[in-house]
Amino acid sequence: MKNLVKIEFSAEYFNVKDTLECGQIFRFIPYKDGFKVYSKDKCAYCYNMQKNAVIECDRQDEEYFYNFFDLDRDYSEIYEQAKVQGVDILKKAAEYGKGIRILNQDREETLFSFIVSQNNNIPRIKGIIEKLCLYLGDKKEFMCEEYFSFPKAQKMSERSQEFYKSIGLGYRAEYVRRLAENINNGFNLEDLDKLNTEDLKKALLKIHGVGGKVADCVTLFGFKRSDSFPVDTWIEKVYREDFNGALTDRRKITEYFNERFKEYAGYFQQYLFFYKRSGEKNI
């Protein structure tokens, strides 16, 4: 496979499995000793080997996946900041999830994916997104195996709401169909990038079907605004059990963590979420 390149990176702050399984991405599958990861119309094979994380991808996608896995960022500084906050669970969570990196995902794909994720479980989310790609994406090949790209909004806008219901979207079918039509008619997510985080979230909340949690997830995972802190049931559990919080409004809980952790909020959220969901019971 002469067109493949390998990107090797220290594994100290890059655990491929933890990065993929901490709730920020849905398009990946186990493959050999690691995972195949899909983004837009691209695919990479990623795994940890000895003291390195390795990304194998097509030569023309090398820069894309270098940026996708955020390899320019120094996570040692984020990790050390988590440990000096004086919060016991955050210190434990950072140690447990030391290898987590926040991905630089395509904004359009991220928005559609997190709309699909509402009131849904991960196997169903992954299954629905896979069907979207299978039925509406373009056929591609990587490592002699075919896969399908995430569909373009123009192609998605051609399908009816009934189609989206038929692949399992339920009430979310209307949201996906309307968003695809709006993007096809000129709504450009890239235009929102000039907004500050607060105004960006407000703009996302104006999209039909987008609530607070989805807006926070897209702000963090699609726009890489690290001063964003999504709150779900696991984070609510962290807030009540480990921060002795009494607030019940998720919007106010988000504000509490944003004010407390500022530009590190998004990174700390991933540590805390991953630890509470996966790690605490294993310690």
mmCIF file of N, CA, C and O in Angstrom, residues 116-198:
data_model
loop_
_atom_site.group_PDB
_atom_site.id
_atom_site.type_symbol
_atom_site.label_atom_id
_atom_site.label_comp_id
_atom_site.label_asym_id
_atom_site.label_seq_id
_atom_site.Cartn_x
_atom_site.Cartn_y
_atom_site.Cartn_z
ATOM 1 N N VAL A 116 -28.706 13.478 15.990
ATOM 2 C CA VAL A 116 -29.077 12.060 16.028
ATOM 3 C C VAL A 116 -28.931 11.495 17.442
ATOM 4 O O VAL A 116 -29.707 10.630 17.864
ATOM 5 N N SER A 117 -27.974 12.009 18.199
ATOM 6 C CA SER A 117 -27.653 11.435 19.513
ATOM 7 C C SER A 117 -28.673 11.748 20.599
ATOM 8 O O SER A 117 -28.649 11.124 21.661
ATOM 9 N N GLN A 118 -29.572 12.699 20.360
ATOM 10 C CA GLN A 118 -30.506 13.120 21.400
ATOM 11 C C GLN A 118 -31.366 11.957 21.898
ATOM 12 O O GLN A 118 -31.984 11.251 21.095
ATOM 13 N N ASN A 119 -31.413 11.785 23.211
ATOM 14 C CA ASN A 119 -32.236 10.740 23.825
ATOM 15 C C ASN A 119 -32.030 9.400 23.130
ATOM 16 O O ASN A 119 -32.986 8.705 22.796
ATOM 17 N N ASN A 120 -30.788 9.050 22.918
ATOM 18 C CA ASN A 120 -30.452 7.858 22.148
ATOM 19 C C ASN A 120 -29.271 7.166 22.811
ATOM 20 O O ASN A 120 -28.529 7.778 23.573
ATOM 21 N N ASN A 121 -29.093 5.875 22.530
ATOM 22 C CA ASN A 121 -27.923 5.175 23.070
ATOM 23 C C ASN A 121 -26.879 5.004 21.964
ATOM 24 O O ASN A 121 -27.190 5.078 20.774
ATOM 25 N N ILE A 122 -25.652 4.779 22.369
ATOM 26 C CA ILE A 122 -24.542 4.807 21.410
ATOM 27 C C ILE A 122 -24.671 3.761 20.296
ATOM 28 O O ILE A 122 -24.447 4.089 19.122
ATOM 29 N N PRO A 123 -25.043 2.503 20.586
ATOM 30 C CA PRO A 123 -25.197 1.564 19.463
ATOM 31 C C PRO A 123 -26.220 2.034 18.432
ATOM 32 O O PRO A 123 -25.994 1.897 17.223
ATOM 33 N N ARG A 124 -27.342 2.602 18.883
ATOM 34 C CA ARG A 124 -28.356 3.097 17.937
ATOM 35 C C ARG A 124 -27.853 4.314 17.174
ATOM 36 O O ARG A 124 -28.095 4.460 15.971
ATOM 37 N N ILE A 125 -27.165 5.211 17.873
ATOM 38 C CA ILE A 125 -26.613 6.400 17.206
ATOM 39 C C ILE A 125 -25.675 5.967 16.080
ATOM 40 O O ILE A 125 -25.786 6.428 14.943
ATOM 41 N N LYS A 126 -24.749 5.052 16.408
ATOM 42 C CA LYS A 126 -23.782 4.592 15.417
ATOM 43 C C LYS A 126 -24.490 3.902 14.255
ATOM 44 O O LYS A 126 -24.105 4.068 13.090
ATOM 45 N N GLY A 127 -25.532 3.123 14.562
ATOM 46 C CA GLY A 127 -26.270 2.418 13.520
ATOM 47 C C GLY A 127 -26.985 3.360 12.572
ATOM 48 O O GLY A 127 -26.980 3.164 11.346
ATOM 49 N N ILE A 128 -27.606 4.401 13.125
ATOM 50 C CA ILE A 128 -28.319 5.375 12.292
ATOM 51 C C ILE A 128 -27.339 6.138 11.411
ATOM 52 O O ILE A 128 -27.574 6.324 10.209
ATOM 53 N N ILE A 129 -26.221 6.590 11.988
ATOM 54 C CA ILE A 129 -25.233 7.326 11.205
ATOM 55 C C ILE A 129 -24.644 6.438 10.104
ATOM 56 O O ILE A 129 -24.420 6.880 8.975
ATOM 57 N N GLU A 130 -24.440 5.163 10.423
ATOM 58 C CA GLU A 130 -23.937 4.228 9.414
ATOM 59 C C GLU A 130 -24.919 4.107 8.251
ATOM 60 O O GLU A 130 -24.518 4.056 7.079
ATOM 61 N N LYS A 131 -26.226 4.076 8.559
ATOM 62 C CA LYS A 131 -27.235 4.001 7.493
ATOM 63 C C LYS A 131 -27.255 5.275 6.664
ATOM 64 O O LYS A 131 -27.410 5.221 5.438
ATOM 65 N N LEU A 132 -27.102 6.436 7.323
ATOM 66 C CA LEU A 132 -27.027 7.690 6.568
ATOM 67 C C LEU A 132 -25.896 7.627 5.548
ATOM 68 O O LEU A 132 -26.062 8.018 4.392
ATOM 69 N N CYS A 133 -24.742 7.134 5.984
ATOM 70 C CA CYS A 133 -23.578 7.043 5.091
ATOM 71 C C CYS A 133 -23.808 6.011 3.988
ATOM 72 O O CYS A 133 -23.490 6.258 2.819
ATOM 73 N N LEU A 134 -24.367 4.867 4.362
ATOM 74 C CA LEU A 134 -24.586 3.788 3.404
ATOM 75 C C LEU A 134 -25.552 4.196 2.298
ATOM 76 O O LEU A 134 -25.303 3.952 1.110
ATOM 77 N N TYR A 135 -26.652 4.855 2.671
ATOM 78 C CA TYR A 135 -27.686 5.195 1.701
ATOM 79 C C TYR A 135 -27.406 6.492 0.942
ATOM 80 O O TYR A 135 -27.820 6.640 -0.212
ATOM 81 N N LEU A 136 -26.708 7.435 1.582
ATOM 82 C CA LEU A 136 -26.572 8.760 0.978
ATOM 83 C C LEU A 136 -25.124 9.188 0.736
ATOM 84 O O LEU A 136 -24.892 10.196 0.064
ATOM 85 N N GLY A 137 -24.157 8.448 1.280
ATOM 86 C CA GLY A 137 -22.756 8.806 1.092
ATOM 87 C C GLY A 137 -22.181 8.246 -0.194
ATOM 88 O O GLY A 137 -22.841 7.497 -0.923
ATOM 89 N N ASP A 138 -20.951 8.615 -0.472
ATOM 90 C CA ASP A 138 -20.239 8.124 -1.659
ATOM 91 C C ASP A 138 -19.370 6.937 -1.272
ATOM 92 O O ASP A 138 -18.747 6.923 -0.209
ATOM 93 N N LYS A 139 -19.323 5.943 -2.152
ATOM 94 C CA LYS A 139 -18.512 4.755 -1.886
ATOM 95 C C LYS A 139 -17.033 5.099 -2.009
ATOM 96 O O LYS A 139 -16.600 5.731 -2.966
ATOM 97 N N LYS A 140 -16.262 4.690 -1.006
ATOM 98 C CA LYS A 140 -14.827 4.931 -0.963
ATOM 99 C C LYS A 140 -14.116 3.627 -0.643
ATOM 100 O O LYS A 140 -14.749 2.620 -0.317
ATOM 101 N N GLU A 141 -12.782 3.646 -0.721
ATOM 102 C CA GLU A 141 -12.007 2.448 -0.380
ATOM 103 C C GLU A 141 -10.773 2.837 0.419
ATOM 104 O O GLU A 141 -10.117 3.845 0.129
ATOM 105 N N PHE A 142 -10.492 2.050 1.451
ATOM 106 C CA PHE A 142 -9.291 2.250 2.260
ATOM 107 C C PHE A 142 -8.815 0.887 2.732
ATOM 108 O O PHE A 142 -9.594 0.080 3.219
ATOM 109 N N MET A 143 -7.539 0.620 2.562
ATOM 110 C CA MET A 143 -6.961 -0.672 2.915
ATOM 111 C C MET A 143 -7.751 -1.832 2.288
ATOM 112 O O MET A 143 -8.046 -2.838 2.935
ATOM 113 N N CYS A 144 -8.091 -1.628 1.011
ATOM 114 C CA CYS A 144 -8.768 -2.662 0.203
ATOM 115 C C CYS A 144 -10.167 -2.999 0.706
ATOM 116 O O CYS A 144 -10.721 -4.048 0.351
ATOM 117 N N GLU A 145 -10.752 -2.151 1.524
ATOM 118 C CA GLU A 145 -12.118 -2.357 1.998
ATOM 119 C C GLU A 145 -12.941 -1.108 1.707
ATOM 120 O O GLU A 145 -12.437 0.011 1.822
ATOM 121 N N GLU A 146 -14.203 -1.321 1.354
ATOM 122 C CA GLU A 146 -15.036 -0.174 1.026
ATOM 123 C C GLU A 146 -15.673 0.429 2.276
ATOM 124 O O GLU A 146 -15.878 -0.244 3.285
ATOM 125 N N TYR A 147 -15.947 1.699 2.208
ATOM 126 C CA TYR A 147 -16.711 2.401 3.233
ATOM 127 C C TYR A 147 -17.459 3.526 2.525
ATOM 128 O O TYR A 147 -17.298 3.727 1.314
ATOM 129 N N PHE A 148 -18.288 4.243 3.261
ATOM 130 C CA PHE A 148 -19.088 5.303 2.658
ATOM 131 C C PHE A 148 -18.870 6.610 3.404
ATOM 132 O O PHE A 148 -18.808 6.636 4.636
ATOM 133 N N SER A 149 -18.746 7.685 2.653
ATOM 134 C CA SER A 149 -18.503 8.994 3.236
ATOM 135 C C SER A 149 -19.745 9.498 3.968
ATOM 136 O O SER A 149 -20.868 9.028 3.743
ATOM 137 N N PHE A 150 -19.536 10.475 4.862
ATOM 138 C CA PHE A 150 -20.690 11.141 5.456
ATOM 139 C C PHE A 150 -21.360 11.953 4.356
ATOM 140 O O PHE A 150 -20.700 12.664 3.606
ATOM 141 N N PRO A 151 -22.688 11.866 4.229
ATOM 142 C CA PRO A 151 -23.359 12.488 3.075
ATOM 143 C C PRO A 151 -23.324 14.012 3.106
ATOM 144 O O PRO A 151 -23.321 14.633 4.165
ATOM 145 N N LYS A 152 -23.336 14.590 1.931
ATOM 146 C CA LYS A 152 -23.423 16.038 1.791
ATOM 147 C C LYS A 152 -24.873 16.478 2.027
ATOM 148 O O LYS A 152 -25.820 15.751 1.737
ATOM 149 N N ALA A 153 -25.020 17.698 2.528
ATOM 150 C CA ALA A 153 -26.358 18.212 2.852
ATOM 151 C C ALA A 153 -27.259 18.246 1.621
ATOM 152 O O ALA A 153 -28.468 17.999 1.725
ATOM 153 N N GLN A 154 -26.676 18.528 0.466
ATOM 154 C CA GLN A 154 -27.492 18.577 -0.761
ATOM 155 C C GLN A 154 -28.169 17.231 -1.011
ATOM 156 O O GLN A 154 -29.354 17.166 -1.330
ATOM 157 N N LYS A 155 -27.411 16.144 -0.837
ATOM 158 C CA LYS A 155 -27.959 14.797 -1.022
ATOM 159 C C LYS A 155 -28.988 14.490 0.068
ATOM 160 O O LYS A 155 -30.033 13.896 -0.209
ATOM 161 N N MET A 156 -28.713 14.914 1.288
ATOM 162 C CA MET A 156 -29.636 14.658 2.393
ATOM 163 C C MET A 156 -30.947 15.419 2.204
ATOM 164 O O MET A 156 -32.023 14.935 2.591
ATOM 165 N N SER A 157 -30.859 16.617 1.625
ATOM 166 C CA SER A 157 -32.065 17.433 1.460
ATOM 167 C C SER A 157 -33.033 16.847 0.431
ATOM 168 O O SER A 157 -34.206 17.207 0.398
ATOM 169 N N GLU A 158 -32.544 15.936 -0.397
ATOM 170 C CA GLU A 158 -33.395 15.327 -1.430
ATOM 171 C C GLU A 158 -34.300 14.239 -0.867
ATOM 172 O O GLU A 158 -35.254 13.822 -1.538
ATOM 173 N N ARG A 159 -34.015 13.770 0.338
ATOM 174 C CA ARG A 159 -34.805 12.691 0.929
ATOM 175 C C ARG A 159 -35.905 13.253 1.831
ATOM 176 O O ARG A 159 -35.763 14.305 2.442
ATOM 177 N N SER A 160 -36.991 12.498 1.913
ATOM 178 C CA SER A 160 -38.163 12.944 2.674
ATOM 179 C C SER A 160 -37.986 12.663 4.166
ATOM 180 O O SER A 160 -37.124 11.875 4.577
ATOM 181 N N GLN A 161 -38.835 13.295 4.930
ATOM 182 C CA GLN A 161 -38.839 13.041 6.371
ATOM 183 C C GLN A 161 -39.159 11.578 6.655
ATOM 184 O O GLN A 161 -38.623 10.976 7.587
ATOM 185 N N GLU A 162 -39.997 10.970 5.814
ATOM 186 C CA GLU A 162 -40.365 9.558 5.996
ATOM 187 C C GLU A 162 -39.146 8.654 5.823
ATOM 188 O O GLU A 162 -39.007 7.642 6.514
ATOM 189 N N PHE A 163 -38.257 9.019 4.913
ATOM 190 C CA PHE A 163 -37.029 8.239 4.748
ATOM 191 C C PHE A 163 -36.233 8.235 6.047
ATOM 192 O O PHE A 163 -35.755 7.185 6.494
ATOM 193 N N TYR A 164 -36.081 9.396 6.644
ATOM 194 C CA TYR A 164 -35.287 9.484 7.870
ATOM 195 C C TYR A 164 -35.948 8.724 9.020
ATOM 196 O O TYR A 164 -35.266 8.120 9.848
ATOM 197 N N LYS A 165 -37.251 8.727 9.039
ATOM 198 C CA LYS A 165 -37.951 7.907 10.044
ATOM 199 C C LYS A 165 -37.692 6.425 9.798
ATOM 200 O O LYS A 165 -37.530 5.642 10.740
ATOM 201 N N SER A 166 -37.614 6.049 8.531
ATOM 202 C CA SER A 166 -37.454 4.628 8.193
ATOM 203 C C SER A 166 -36.093 4.076 8.614
ATOM 204 O O SER A 166 -35.940 2.860 8.766
ATOM 205 N N ILE A 167 -35.103 4.935 8.811
ATOM 206 C CA ILE A 167 -33.787 4.445 9.238
ATOM 207 C C ILE A 167 -33.584 4.624 10.743
ATOM 208 O O ILE A 167 -32.469 4.472 11.244
ATOM 209 N N GLY A 168 -34.668 4.962 11.452
ATOM 210 C CA GLY A 168 -34.618 4.943 12.912
ATOM 211 C C GLY A 168 -34.533 6.281 13.606
ATOM 212 O O GLY A 168 -34.354 6.339 14.826
ATOM 213 N N LEU A 169 -34.687 7.375 12.871
ATOM 214 C CA LEU A 169 -34.519 8.684 13.491
ATOM 215 C C LEU A 169 -35.719 9.130 14.322
ATOM 216 O O LEU A 169 -35.589 10.028 15.154
ATOM 217 N N GLY A 170 -36.875 8.556 14.077
ATOM 218 C CA GLY A 170 -38.045 8.931 14.869
ATOM 219 C C GLY A 170 -38.332 10.415 14.773
ATOM 220 O O GLY A 170 -38.290 11.008 13.689
ATOM 221 N N TYR A 171 -38.605 11.079 15.926
ATOM 222 C CA TYR A 171 -38.935 12.505 15.926
ATOM 223 C C TYR A 171 -37.769 13.364 15.436
ATOM 224 O O TYR A 171 -37.969 14.509 15.013
ATOM 225 N N ARG A 172 -36.552 12.812 15.463
ATOM 226 C CA ARG A 172 -35.379 13.567 15.014
ATOM 227 C C ARG A 172 -35.351 13.707 13.494
ATOM 228 O O ARG A 172 -34.568 14.494 12.957
ATOM 229 N N ALA A 173 -36.177 12.924 12.794
ATOM 230 C CA ALA A 173 -36.205 12.961 11.327
ATOM 231 C C ALA A 173 -36.490 14.372 10.823
ATOM 232 O O ALA A 173 -35.863 14.842 9.864
ATOM 233 N N GLU A 174 -37.421 15.057 11.471
ATOM 234 C CA GLU A 174 -37.768 16.421 11.064
ATOM 235 C C GLU A 174 -36.565 17.348 11.224
ATOM 236 O O GLU A 174 -36.303 18.197 10.368
ATOM 237 N N TYR A 175 -35.823 17.188 12.319
ATOM 238 C CA TYR A 175 -34.669 18.051 12.578
ATOM 239 C C TYR A 175 -33.596 17.859 11.508
ATOM 240 O O TYR A 175 -33.019 18.827 11.003
ATOM 241 N N VAL A 176 -33.313 16.596 11.191
ATOM 242 C CA VAL A 176 -32.265 16.292 10.207
ATOM 243 C C VAL A 176 -32.675 16.789 8.823
ATOM 244 O O VAL A 176 -31.870 17.416 8.116
ATOM 245 N N ARG A 177 -33.908 16.526 8.465
ATOM 246 C CA ARG A 177 -34.395 16.939 7.142
ATOM 247 C C ARG A 177 -34.361 18.462 6.996
ATOM 248 O O ARG A 177 -33.895 18.990 5.984
ATOM 249 N N ARG A 178 -34.812 19.171 7.999
ATOM 250 C CA ARG A 178 -34.861 20.632 7.912
ATOM 251 C C ARG A 178 -33.448 21.227 7.900
ATOM 252 O O ARG A 178 -33.174 22.163 7.153
ATOM 253 N N LEU A 179 -32.543 20.679 8.716
ATOM 254 C CA LEU A 179 -31.171 21.184 8.736
ATOM 255 C C LEU A 179 -30.501 20.978 7.382
ATOM 256 O O LEU A 179 -29.812 21.881 6.873
ATOM 257 N N ALA A 180 -30.680 19.798 6.797
ATOM 258 C CA ALA A 180 -30.089 19.527 5.489
ATOM 259 C C ALA A 180 -30.591 20.524 4.447
ATOM 260 O O ALA A 180 -29.812 21.034 3.629
ATOM 261 N N GLU A 181 -31.875 20.821 4.492
ATOM 262 C CA GLU A 181 -32.453 21.772 3.545
ATOM 263 C C GLU A 181 -31.894 23.179 3.754
ATOM 264 O O GLU A 181 -31.566 23.874 2.805
ATOM 265 N N ASN A 182 -31.762 23.581 5.025
ATOM 266 C CA ASN A 182 -31.240 24.913 5.317
ATOM 267 C C ASN A 182 -29.792 25.059 4.849
ATOM 268 O O ASN A 182 -29.400 26.092 4.293
ATOM 269 N N ILE A 183 -28.973 24.023 5.088
ATOM 270 C CA ILE A 183 -27.579 24.072 4.644
ATOM 271 C C ILE A 183 -27.519 24.107 3.120
ATOM 272 O O ILE A 183 -26.743 24.864 2.521
ATOM 273 N N ASN A 184 -28.353 23.322 2.478
ATOM 274 C CA ASN A 184 -28.391 23.297 1.015
ATOM 275 C C ASN A 184 -28.823 24.644 0.445
ATOM 276 O O ASN A 184 -28.422 25.015 -0.664
ATOM 277 N N ASN A 185 -29.611 25.381 1.218
ATOM 278 C CA ASN A 185 -30.097 26.692 0.759
ATOM 279 C C ASN A 185 -29.181 27.852 1.158
ATOM 280 O O ASN A 185 -29.532 29.005 0.987
ATOM 281 N N GLY A 186 -28.016 27.514 1.744
ATOM 282 C CA GLY A 186 -27.036 28.570 1.972
ATOM 283 C C GLY A 186 -26.595 28.804 3.400
ATOM 284 O O GLY A 186 -25.668 29.590 3.646
ATOM 285 N N PHE A 187 -27.233 28.139 4.386
ATOM 286 C CA PHE A 187 -26.782 28.298 5.768
ATOM 287 C C PHE A 187 -25.406 27.658 5.910
ATOM 288 O O PHE A 187 -25.204 26.489 5.608
ATOM 289 N N ASN A 188 -24.431 28.439 6.368
ATOM 290 C CA ASN A 188 -23.038 27.984 6.416
ATOM 291 C C ASN A 188 -22.533 28.013 7.846
ATOM 292 O O ASN A 188 -22.389 29.081 8.450
ATOM 293 N N LEU A 189 -22.226 26.844 8.383
ATOM 294 C CA LEU A 189 -21.731 26.766 9.755
ATOM 295 C C LEU A 189 -20.399 27.486 9.923
ATOM 296 O O LEU A 189 -20.089 27.990 11.007
ATOM 297 N N GLU A 190 -19.602 27.541 8.866
ATOM 298 C CA GLU A 190 -18.301 28.193 8.962
ATOM 299 C C GLU A 190 -18.454 29.674 9.303
ATOM 300 O O GLU A 190 -17.563 30.271 9.925
ATOM 301 N N ASP A 191 -19.574 30.270 8.918
ATOM 302 C CA ASP A 191 -19.806 31.682 9.216
ATOM 303 C C ASP A 191 -19.939 31.944 10.717
ATOM 304 O O ASP A 191 -19.752 33.072 11.173
ATOM 305 N N LEU A 192 -20.275 30.896 11.466
ATOM 306 C CA LEU A 192 -20.459 31.059 12.910
ATOM 307 C C LEU A 192 -19.136 31.100 13.659
ATOM 308 O O LEU A 192 -19.094 31.467 14.839
ATOM 309 N N ASP A 193 -18.058 30.746 12.983
ATOM 310 C CA ASP A 193 -16.771 30.631 13.655
ATOM 311 C C ASP A 193 -16.257 31.973 14.178
ATOM 312 O O ASP A 193 -15.469 32.029 15.119
ATOM 313 N N LYS A 194 -16.727 33.061 13.562
ATOM 314 C CA LYS A 194 -16.259 34.386 13.991
ATOM 315 C C LYS A 194 -16.915 34.828 15.301
ATOM 316 O O LYS A 194 -16.490 35.815 15.919
ATOM 317 N N LEU A 195 -17.941 34.120 15.740
ATOM 318 C CA LEU A 195 -18.651 34.482 16.969
ATOM 319 C C LEU A 195 -17.879 34.024 18.197
ATOM 320 O O LEU A 195 -17.170 33.016 18.162
ATOM 321 N N ASN A 196 -18.035 34.751 19.312
ATOM 322 C CA ASN A 196 -17.480 34.240 20.565
ATOM 323 C C ASN A 196 -18.310 33.043 21.012
ATOM 324 O O ASN A 196 -19.384 32.767 20.455
ATOM 325 N N THR A 197 -17.835 32.333 22.010
ATOM 326 C CA THR A 197 -18.474 31.061 22.381
ATOM 327 C C THR A 197 -19.927 31.242 22.810
ATOM 328 O O THR A 197 -20.800 30.458 22.427
ATOM 329 N N GLU A 198 -20.192 32.277 23.585
ATOM 330 C CA GLU A 198 -21.569 32.505 24.054
ATOM 331 C C GLU A 198 -22.505 32.768 22.885
ATOM 332 O O GLU A 198 -23.603 32.203 22.807
#
